[in-house]
GROMACS .gro file of C-alpha atoms in nm:
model
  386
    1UNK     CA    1   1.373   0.194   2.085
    2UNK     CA    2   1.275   0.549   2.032
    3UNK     CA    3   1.232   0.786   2.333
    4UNK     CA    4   0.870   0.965   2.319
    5UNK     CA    5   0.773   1.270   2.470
    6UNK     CA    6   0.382   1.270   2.494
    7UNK     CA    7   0.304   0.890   2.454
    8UNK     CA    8   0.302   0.710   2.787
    9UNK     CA    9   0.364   0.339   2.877
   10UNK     CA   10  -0.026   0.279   2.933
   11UNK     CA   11  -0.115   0.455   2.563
   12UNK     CA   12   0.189   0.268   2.389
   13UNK     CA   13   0.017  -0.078   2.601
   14UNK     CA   14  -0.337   0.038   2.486
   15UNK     CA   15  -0.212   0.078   2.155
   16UNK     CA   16  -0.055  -0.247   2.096
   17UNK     CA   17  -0.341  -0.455   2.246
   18UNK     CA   18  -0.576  -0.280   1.973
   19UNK     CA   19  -0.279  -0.423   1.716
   20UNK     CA   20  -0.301  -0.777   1.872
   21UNK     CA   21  -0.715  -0.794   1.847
   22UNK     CA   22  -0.680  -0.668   1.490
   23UNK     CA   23  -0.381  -0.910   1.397
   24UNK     CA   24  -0.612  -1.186   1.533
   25UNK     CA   25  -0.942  -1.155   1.366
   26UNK     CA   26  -0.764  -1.012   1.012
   27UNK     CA   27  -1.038  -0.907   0.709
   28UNK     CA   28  -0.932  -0.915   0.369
   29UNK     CA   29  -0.960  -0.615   0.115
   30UNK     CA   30  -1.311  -0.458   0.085
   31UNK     CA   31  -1.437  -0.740   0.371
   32UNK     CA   32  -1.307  -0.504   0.671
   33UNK     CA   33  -1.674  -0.485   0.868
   34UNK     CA   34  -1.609  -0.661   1.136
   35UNK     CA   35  -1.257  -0.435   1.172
   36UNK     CA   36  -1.442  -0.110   1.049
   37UNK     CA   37  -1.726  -0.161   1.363
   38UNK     CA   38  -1.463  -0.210   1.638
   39UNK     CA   39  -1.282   0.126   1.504
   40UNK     CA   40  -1.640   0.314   1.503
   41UNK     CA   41  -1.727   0.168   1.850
   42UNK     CA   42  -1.395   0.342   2.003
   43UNK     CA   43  -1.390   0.626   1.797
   44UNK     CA   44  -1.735   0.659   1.940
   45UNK     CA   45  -1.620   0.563   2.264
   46UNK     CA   46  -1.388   0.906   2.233
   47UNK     CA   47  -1.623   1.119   2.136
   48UNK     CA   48  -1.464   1.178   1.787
   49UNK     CA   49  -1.787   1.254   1.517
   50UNK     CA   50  -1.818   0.994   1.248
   51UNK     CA   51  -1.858   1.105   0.893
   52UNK     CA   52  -2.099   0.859   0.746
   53UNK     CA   53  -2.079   1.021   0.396
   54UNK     CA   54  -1.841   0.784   0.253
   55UNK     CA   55  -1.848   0.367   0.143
   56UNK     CA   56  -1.840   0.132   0.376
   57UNK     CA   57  -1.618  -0.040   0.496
   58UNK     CA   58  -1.415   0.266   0.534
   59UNK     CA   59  -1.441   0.490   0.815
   60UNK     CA   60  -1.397   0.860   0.836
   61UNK     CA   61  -1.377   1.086   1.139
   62UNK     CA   62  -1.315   1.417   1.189
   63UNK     CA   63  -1.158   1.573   1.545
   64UNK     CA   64  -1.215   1.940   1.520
   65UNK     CA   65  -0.897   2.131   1.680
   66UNK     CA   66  -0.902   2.442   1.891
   67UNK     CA   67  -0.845   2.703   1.598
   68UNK     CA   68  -0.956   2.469   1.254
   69UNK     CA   69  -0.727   2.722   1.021
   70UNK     CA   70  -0.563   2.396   0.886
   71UNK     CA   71  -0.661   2.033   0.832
   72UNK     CA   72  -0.453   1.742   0.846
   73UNK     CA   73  -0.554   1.417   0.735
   74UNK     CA   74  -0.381   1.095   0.859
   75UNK     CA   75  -0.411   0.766   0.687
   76UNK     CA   76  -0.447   0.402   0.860
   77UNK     CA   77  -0.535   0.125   0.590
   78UNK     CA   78  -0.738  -0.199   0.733
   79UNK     CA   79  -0.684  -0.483   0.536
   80UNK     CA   80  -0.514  -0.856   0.577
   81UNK     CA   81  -0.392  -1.037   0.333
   82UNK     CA   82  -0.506  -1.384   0.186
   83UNK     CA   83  -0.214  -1.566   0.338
   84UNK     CA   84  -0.208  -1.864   0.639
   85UNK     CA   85  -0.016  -1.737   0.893
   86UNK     CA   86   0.301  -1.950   1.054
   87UNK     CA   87   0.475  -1.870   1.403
   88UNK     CA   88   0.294  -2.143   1.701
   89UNK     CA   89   0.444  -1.893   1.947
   90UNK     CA   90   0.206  -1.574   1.883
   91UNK     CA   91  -0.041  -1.572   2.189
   92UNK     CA   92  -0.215  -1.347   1.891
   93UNK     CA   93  -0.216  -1.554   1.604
   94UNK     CA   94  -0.457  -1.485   1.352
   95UNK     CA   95  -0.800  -1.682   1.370
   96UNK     CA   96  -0.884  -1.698   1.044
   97UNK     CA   97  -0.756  -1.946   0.873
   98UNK     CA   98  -0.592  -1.849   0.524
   99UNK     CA   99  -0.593  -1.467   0.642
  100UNK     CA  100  -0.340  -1.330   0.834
  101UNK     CA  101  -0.209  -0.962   0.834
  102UNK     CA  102   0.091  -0.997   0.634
  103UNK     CA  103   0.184  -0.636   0.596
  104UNK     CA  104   0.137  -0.425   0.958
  105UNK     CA  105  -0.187  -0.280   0.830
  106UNK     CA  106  -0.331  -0.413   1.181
  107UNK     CA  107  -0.009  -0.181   1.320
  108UNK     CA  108  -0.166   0.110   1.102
  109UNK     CA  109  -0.456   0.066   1.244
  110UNK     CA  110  -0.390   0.060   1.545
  111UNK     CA  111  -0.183   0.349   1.585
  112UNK     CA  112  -0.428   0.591   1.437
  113UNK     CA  113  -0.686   0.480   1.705
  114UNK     CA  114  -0.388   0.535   1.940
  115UNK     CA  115  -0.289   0.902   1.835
  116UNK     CA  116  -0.718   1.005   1.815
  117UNK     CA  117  -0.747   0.867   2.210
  118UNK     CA  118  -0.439   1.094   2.296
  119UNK     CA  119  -0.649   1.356   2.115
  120UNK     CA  120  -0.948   1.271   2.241
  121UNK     CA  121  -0.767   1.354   2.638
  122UNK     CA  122  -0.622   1.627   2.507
  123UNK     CA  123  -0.818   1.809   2.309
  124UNK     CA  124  -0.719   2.200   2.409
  125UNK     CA  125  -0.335   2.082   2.243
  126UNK     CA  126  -0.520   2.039   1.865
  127UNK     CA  127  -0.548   2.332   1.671
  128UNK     CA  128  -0.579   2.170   1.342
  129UNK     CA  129  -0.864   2.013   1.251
  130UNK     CA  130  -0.795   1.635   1.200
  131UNK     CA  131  -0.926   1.408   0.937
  132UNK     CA  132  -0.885   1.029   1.030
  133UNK     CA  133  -0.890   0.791   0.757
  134UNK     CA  134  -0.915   0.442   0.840
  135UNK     CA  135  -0.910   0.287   0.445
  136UNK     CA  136  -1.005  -0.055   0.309
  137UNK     CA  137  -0.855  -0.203  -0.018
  138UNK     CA  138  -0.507  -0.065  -0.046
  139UNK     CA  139  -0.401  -0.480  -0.120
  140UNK     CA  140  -0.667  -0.468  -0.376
  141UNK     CA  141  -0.761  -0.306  -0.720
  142UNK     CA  142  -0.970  -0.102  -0.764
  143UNK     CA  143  -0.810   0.091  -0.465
  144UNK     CA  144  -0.961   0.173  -0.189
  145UNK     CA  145  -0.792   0.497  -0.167
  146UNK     CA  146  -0.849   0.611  -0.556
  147UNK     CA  147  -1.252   0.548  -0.445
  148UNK     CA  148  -1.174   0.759  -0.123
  149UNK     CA  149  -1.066   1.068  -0.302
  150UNK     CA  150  -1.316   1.027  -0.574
  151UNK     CA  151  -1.560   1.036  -0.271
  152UNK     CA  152  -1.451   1.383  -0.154
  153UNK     CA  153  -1.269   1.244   0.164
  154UNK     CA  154  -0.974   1.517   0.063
  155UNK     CA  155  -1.229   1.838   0.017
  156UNK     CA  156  -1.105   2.098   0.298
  157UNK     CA  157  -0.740   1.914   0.375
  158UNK     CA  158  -0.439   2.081   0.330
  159UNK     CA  159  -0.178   1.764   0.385
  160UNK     CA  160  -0.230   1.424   0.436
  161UNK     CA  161  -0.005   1.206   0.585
  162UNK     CA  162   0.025   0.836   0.655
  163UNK     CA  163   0.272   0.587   0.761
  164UNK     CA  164   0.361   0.235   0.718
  165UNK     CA  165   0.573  -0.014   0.942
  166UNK     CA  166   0.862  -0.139   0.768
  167UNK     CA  167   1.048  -0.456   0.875
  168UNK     CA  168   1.340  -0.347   0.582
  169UNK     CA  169   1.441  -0.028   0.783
  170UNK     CA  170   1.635  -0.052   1.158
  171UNK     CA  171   1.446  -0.020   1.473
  172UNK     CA  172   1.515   0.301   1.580
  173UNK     CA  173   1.490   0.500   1.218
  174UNK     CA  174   1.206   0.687   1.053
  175UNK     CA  175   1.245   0.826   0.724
  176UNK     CA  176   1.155   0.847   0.346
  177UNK     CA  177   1.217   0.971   0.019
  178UNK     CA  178   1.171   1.255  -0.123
  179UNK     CA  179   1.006   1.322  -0.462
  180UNK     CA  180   0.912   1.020  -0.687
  181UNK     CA  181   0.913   0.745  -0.382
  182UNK     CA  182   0.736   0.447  -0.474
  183UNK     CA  183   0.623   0.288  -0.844
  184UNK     CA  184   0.304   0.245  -0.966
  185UNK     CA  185   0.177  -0.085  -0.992
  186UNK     CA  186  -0.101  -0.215  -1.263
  187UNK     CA  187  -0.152  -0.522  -1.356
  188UNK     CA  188  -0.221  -0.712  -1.724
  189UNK     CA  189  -0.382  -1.032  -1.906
  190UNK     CA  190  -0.271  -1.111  -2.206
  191UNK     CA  191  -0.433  -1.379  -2.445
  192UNK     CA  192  -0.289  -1.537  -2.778
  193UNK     CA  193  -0.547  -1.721  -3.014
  194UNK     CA  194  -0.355  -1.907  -3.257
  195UNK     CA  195  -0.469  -2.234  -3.413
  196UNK     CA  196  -0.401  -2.574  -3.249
  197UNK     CA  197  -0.293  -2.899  -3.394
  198UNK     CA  198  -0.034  -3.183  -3.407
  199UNK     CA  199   0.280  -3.114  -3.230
  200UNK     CA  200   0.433  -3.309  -3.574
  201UNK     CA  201   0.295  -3.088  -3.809
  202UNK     CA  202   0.349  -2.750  -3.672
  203UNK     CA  203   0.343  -2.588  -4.016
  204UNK     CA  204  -0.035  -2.656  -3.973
  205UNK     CA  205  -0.088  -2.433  -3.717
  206UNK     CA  206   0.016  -2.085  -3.575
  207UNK     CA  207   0.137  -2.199  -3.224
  208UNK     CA  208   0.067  -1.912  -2.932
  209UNK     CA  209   0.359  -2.099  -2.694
  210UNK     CA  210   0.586  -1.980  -3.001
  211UNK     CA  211   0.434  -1.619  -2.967
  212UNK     CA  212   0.462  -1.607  -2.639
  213UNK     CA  213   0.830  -1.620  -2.631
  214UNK     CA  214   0.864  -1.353  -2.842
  215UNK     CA  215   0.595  -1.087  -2.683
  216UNK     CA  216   0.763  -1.179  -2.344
  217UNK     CA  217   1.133  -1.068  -2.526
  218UNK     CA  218   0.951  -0.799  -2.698
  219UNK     CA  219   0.811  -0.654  -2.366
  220UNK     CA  220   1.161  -0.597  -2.179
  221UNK     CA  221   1.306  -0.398  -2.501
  222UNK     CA  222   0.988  -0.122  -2.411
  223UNK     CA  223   1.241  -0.077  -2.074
  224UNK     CA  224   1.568  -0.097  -2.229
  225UNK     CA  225   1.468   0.107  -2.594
  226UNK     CA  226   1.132   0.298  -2.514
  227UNK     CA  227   1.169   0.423  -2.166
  228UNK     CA  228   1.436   0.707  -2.070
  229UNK     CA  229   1.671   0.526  -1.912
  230UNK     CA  230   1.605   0.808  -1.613
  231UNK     CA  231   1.305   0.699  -1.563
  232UNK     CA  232   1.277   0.401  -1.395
  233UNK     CA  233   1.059   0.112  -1.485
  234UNK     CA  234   1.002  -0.269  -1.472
  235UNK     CA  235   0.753  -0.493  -1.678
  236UNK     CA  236   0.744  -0.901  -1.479
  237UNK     CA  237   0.524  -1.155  -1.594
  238UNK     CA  238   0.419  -1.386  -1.337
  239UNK     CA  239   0.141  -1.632  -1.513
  240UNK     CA  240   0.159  -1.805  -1.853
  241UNK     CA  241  -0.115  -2.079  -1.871
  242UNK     CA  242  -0.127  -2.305  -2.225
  243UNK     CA  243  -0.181  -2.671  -2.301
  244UNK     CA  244  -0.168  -2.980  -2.098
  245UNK     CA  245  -0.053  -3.208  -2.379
  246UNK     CA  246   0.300  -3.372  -2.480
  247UNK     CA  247   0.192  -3.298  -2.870
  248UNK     CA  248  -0.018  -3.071  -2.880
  249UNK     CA  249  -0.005  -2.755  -3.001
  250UNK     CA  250  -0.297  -2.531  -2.809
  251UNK     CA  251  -0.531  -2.271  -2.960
  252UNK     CA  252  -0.443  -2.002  -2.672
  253UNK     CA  253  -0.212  -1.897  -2.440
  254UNK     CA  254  -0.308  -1.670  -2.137
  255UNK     CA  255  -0.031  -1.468  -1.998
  256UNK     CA  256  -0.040  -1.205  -1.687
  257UNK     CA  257   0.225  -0.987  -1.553
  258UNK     CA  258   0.278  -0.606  -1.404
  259UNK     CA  259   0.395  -0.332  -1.506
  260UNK     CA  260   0.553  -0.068  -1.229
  261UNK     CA  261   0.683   0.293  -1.300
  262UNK     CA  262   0.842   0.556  -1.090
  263UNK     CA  263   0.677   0.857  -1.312
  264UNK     CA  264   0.343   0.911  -1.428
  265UNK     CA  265   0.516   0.930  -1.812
  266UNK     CA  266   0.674   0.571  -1.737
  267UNK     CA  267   0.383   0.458  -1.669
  268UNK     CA  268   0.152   0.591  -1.954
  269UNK     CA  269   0.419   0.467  -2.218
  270UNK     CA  270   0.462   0.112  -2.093
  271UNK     CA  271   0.071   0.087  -2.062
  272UNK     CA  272   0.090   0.218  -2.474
  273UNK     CA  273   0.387  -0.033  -2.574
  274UNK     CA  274   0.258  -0.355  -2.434
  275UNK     CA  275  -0.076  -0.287  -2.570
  276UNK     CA  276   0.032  -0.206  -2.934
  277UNK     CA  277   0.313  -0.490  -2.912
  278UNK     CA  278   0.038  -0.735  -2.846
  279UNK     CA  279  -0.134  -0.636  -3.115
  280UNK     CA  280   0.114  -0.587  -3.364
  281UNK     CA  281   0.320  -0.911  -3.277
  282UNK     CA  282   0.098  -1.116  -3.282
  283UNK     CA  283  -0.069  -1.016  -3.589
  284UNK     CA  284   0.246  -1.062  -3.792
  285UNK     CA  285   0.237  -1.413  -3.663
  286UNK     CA  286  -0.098  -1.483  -3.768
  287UNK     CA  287  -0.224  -1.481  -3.428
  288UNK     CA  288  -0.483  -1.232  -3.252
  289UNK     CA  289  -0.348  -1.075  -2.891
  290UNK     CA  290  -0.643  -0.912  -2.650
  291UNK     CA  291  -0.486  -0.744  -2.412
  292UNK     CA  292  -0.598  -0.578  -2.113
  293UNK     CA  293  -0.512  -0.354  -1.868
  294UNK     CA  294  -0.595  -0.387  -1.512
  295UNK     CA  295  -0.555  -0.081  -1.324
  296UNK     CA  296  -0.318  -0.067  -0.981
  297UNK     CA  297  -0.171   0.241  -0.870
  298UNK     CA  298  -0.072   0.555  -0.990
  299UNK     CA  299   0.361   0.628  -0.820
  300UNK     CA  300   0.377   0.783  -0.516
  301UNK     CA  301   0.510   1.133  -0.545
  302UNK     CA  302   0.601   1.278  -0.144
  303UNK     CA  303   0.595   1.667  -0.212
  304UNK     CA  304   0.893   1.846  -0.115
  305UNK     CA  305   0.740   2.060   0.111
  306UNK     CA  306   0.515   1.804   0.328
  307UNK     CA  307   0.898   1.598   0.352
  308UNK     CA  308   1.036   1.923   0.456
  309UNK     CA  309   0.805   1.946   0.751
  310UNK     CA  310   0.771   1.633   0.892
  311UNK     CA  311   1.175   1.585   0.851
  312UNK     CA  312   1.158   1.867   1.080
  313UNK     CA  313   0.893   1.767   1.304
  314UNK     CA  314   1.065   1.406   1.340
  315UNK     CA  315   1.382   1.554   1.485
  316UNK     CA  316   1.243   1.814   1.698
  317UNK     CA  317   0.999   1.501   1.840
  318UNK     CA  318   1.297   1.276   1.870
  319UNK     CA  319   1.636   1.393   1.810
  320UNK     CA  320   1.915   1.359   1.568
  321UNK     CA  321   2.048   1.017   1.439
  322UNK     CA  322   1.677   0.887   1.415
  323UNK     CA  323   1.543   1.056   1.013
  324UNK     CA  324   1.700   0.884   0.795
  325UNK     CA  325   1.667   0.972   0.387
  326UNK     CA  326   1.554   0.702   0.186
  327UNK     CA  327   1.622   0.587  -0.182
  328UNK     CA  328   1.286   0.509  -0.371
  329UNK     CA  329   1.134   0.171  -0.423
  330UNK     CA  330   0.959  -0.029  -0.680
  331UNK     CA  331   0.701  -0.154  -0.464
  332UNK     CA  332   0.358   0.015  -0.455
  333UNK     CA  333   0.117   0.172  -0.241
  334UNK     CA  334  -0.272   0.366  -0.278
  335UNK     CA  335  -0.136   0.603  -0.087
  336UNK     CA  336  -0.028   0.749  -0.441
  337UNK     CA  337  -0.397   0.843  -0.478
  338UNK     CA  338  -0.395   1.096  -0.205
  339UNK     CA  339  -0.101   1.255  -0.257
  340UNK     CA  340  -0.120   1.255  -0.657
  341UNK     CA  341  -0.450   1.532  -0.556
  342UNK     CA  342  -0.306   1.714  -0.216
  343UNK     CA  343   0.031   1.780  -0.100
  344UNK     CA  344   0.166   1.509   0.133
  345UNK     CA  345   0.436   1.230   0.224
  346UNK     CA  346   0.414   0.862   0.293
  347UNK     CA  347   0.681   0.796   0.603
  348UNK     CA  348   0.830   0.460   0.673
  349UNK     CA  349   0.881   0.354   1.035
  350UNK     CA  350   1.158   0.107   1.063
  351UNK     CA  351   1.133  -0.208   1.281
  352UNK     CA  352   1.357  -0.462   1.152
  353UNK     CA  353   1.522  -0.689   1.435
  354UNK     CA  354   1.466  -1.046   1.548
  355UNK     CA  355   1.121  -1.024   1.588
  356UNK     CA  356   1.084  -0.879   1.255
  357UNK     CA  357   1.324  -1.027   1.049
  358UNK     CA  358   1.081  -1.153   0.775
  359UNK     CA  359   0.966  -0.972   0.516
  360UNK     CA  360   0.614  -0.808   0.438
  361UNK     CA  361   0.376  -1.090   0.241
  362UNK     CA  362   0.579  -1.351   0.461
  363UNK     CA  363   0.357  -1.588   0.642
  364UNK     CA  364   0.576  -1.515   0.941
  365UNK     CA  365   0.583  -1.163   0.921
  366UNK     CA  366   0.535  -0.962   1.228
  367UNK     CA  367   0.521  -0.633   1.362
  368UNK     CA  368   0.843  -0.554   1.604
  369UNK     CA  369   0.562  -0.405   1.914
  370UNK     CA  370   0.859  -0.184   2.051
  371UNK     CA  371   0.800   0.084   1.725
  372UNK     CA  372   0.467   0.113   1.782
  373UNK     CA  373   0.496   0.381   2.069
  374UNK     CA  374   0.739   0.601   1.782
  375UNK     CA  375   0.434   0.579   1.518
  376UNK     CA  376   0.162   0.703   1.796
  377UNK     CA  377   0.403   0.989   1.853
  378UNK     CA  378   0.539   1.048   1.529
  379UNK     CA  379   0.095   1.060   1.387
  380UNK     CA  380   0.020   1.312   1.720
  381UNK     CA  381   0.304   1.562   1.618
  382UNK     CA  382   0.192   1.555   1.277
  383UNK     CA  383  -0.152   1.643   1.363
  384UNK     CA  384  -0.016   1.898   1.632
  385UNK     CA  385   0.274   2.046   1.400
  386UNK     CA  386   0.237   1.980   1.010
   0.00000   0.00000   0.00000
């Protein structure tokens, strides 16, 4: 467990109750009102103005520091996922059946509300001014941060930061990469009109199952022939829904899949390629592909400079031995929205150990309690320091 220097045992206790009433009453993506009143009602509670300019269920504060020459935002993102949650022994189980929060966003939460109370008792310490962010939708497209920014929520900030509970990463480490960190992530249908008939007499018809094999081939040589191999990408298809007879050859086949990139040019060429394959393929088969493309997230780029800073800030708030540099990941995260407008970095707080041994989108996933006290502290500094 990480030593801190300005959160306290009742704070870090505080703190971790808010995460257990979150974790119990869980909202899923865009559904967060019950989640976004509680936050108002102690933001309120603080004394921290409300900005009431922006969608619901979101919620936007802003804590105005001692000087105001620089703003930092600081990201917490609200939503559960559409999972039932396992584990008998949690005195804070969720309550909703098939919704549980399957990813720490309740930890997020939770830990932003923590750092604005600190603020909120200490209010001579802030110079900056501080934006609070407390997001709906990042499980969900559209993304809740892409409407955010379109919004205006960044107009004034200078960096944004947020961070996210990982159960892959020790107890005891906080970190990230640097640069291109995490992939985009958008998502695609696919559907193949042939012509049905008699599974005897395929000449008679132009059988989609047939096409399908070949578009799904066809896709991964985009990755290994299209894409520099520097740049790294990764095209999965996850549905493919045809007929329900023996000997029968269908009229259609639906297919759905993703498509993730670590670069913005990754990204735009694989979206190109598996639209003009479909089209193109299946044509010369006989067949008409509709394709379309269902928009995620753009990759998450952490700017040199924000990394830089809170690398620093990290070991002055904690000591050496706890940063630890990170390789980037294809999973995604809406956090890409923010930083693809303002300069910024997404850290990871690591929390694997027996009580979080399962990994995030588990049903028995669970936040190790003992790193929350590290993510109030590690959210304060940033607003004090970045």
């Amino acid at each position: 467990m990480i030593q801190t220097k300005l959160v306290d045992s009742e704070l870090a206790e505080w703190t971790i109750q808010q995460r257990r009433h979150f974790h119990m009453h869980p909202e899923l993506s865009g559904q967060e009102y019950r989640t976004a009143a509680y936050v108002k009602e102690k933001l309120t509670e603080f004394g921290i103005p409300l900005d009431s300019r922006f969608s619901a269920p979101n919620v936007i504060a802003l804590f105005k520091g001692t000087e105001g020459k620089k703003t930092i935002a600081l990201r917490a993102d609200m939503d559960a996922l559409p999972l039932q949650e396992e584990g008998d022994n949690k005195p804070y189980i969720s309550t909703v059946p098939g919704v549980m929060h399957g990813c720490g966003h309740d930890g997020h939460t939770a830990t932003l509300l923590g750092a604005a109370k600190w603020m909120s008792e200490n209010p001579k310490l802030v110079k900056n001014n501080i934006v609070l962010i407390f997001q709906s939708s990042e499980e969900a497209s559209p993304s809740g941060a892409q409407q955010l920014v379109k919004e205006g929520v960044l107009e004034g900030v200078d960096v944004i930061y947020g961070i996210h509970y990982i159960s892959g990463m020790p107890l005891g480490e906080i970190g990230f990469a640097t640069g291109y960190a995490m992939a985009s992530c958008d998502d695609f249908e696919i559907t193949i009109e042939g012509k049905g008939g008699h599974g005897g007499y395929p000449h008679e018809t132009v059988d989609p199952i047939y096409i399908a094999t070949h578009l799904i081939q066809a896709f991964q040589s985009i990755v290994s022939r299209n894409l520099n191999p520097l740049h790294a990408g990764v095209i999965s298809i996850g549905g493919m829904q045809a007929g329900h007879s023996f000997n029968v050859i269908p009229e259609k086949v639906s297919i759905q899949g993703t498509i993730r990139a670590m670069t913005f040019e990754a990204a735009e060429l694989m979206h190109q390629k598996t639209a003009q394959l479909t089209e193109s393929l299946c044509a010369s088969f006989g067949a008409k592909g509709h394709y379309r493309l269902i928009e995620g997230t753009v990759p998450l780029y952490n700017h040199p400079e924000a990394c830089e800073a809170a690398k620093e800030i990290i070991e002055k708030s904690f000591g050496e031995g706890v940063f630890a540099e990170k390789e980037p990941v294809m999973g995604a995260e809406d956090f890409s929205y923010y930083v693809k407008e303002k300069t910024g970095a997404f850290i990871n707080v690591g929390m694997r150990s027996e009580k979080s041994q399962y990994p995030h989108h588990h049903p028995k996933f669970d936040i190790d309690e003992a790193a929350i006290p590290a993510g109030i502290e590690l959210m304060i500094q940033l607003a004090l320091n970045a």
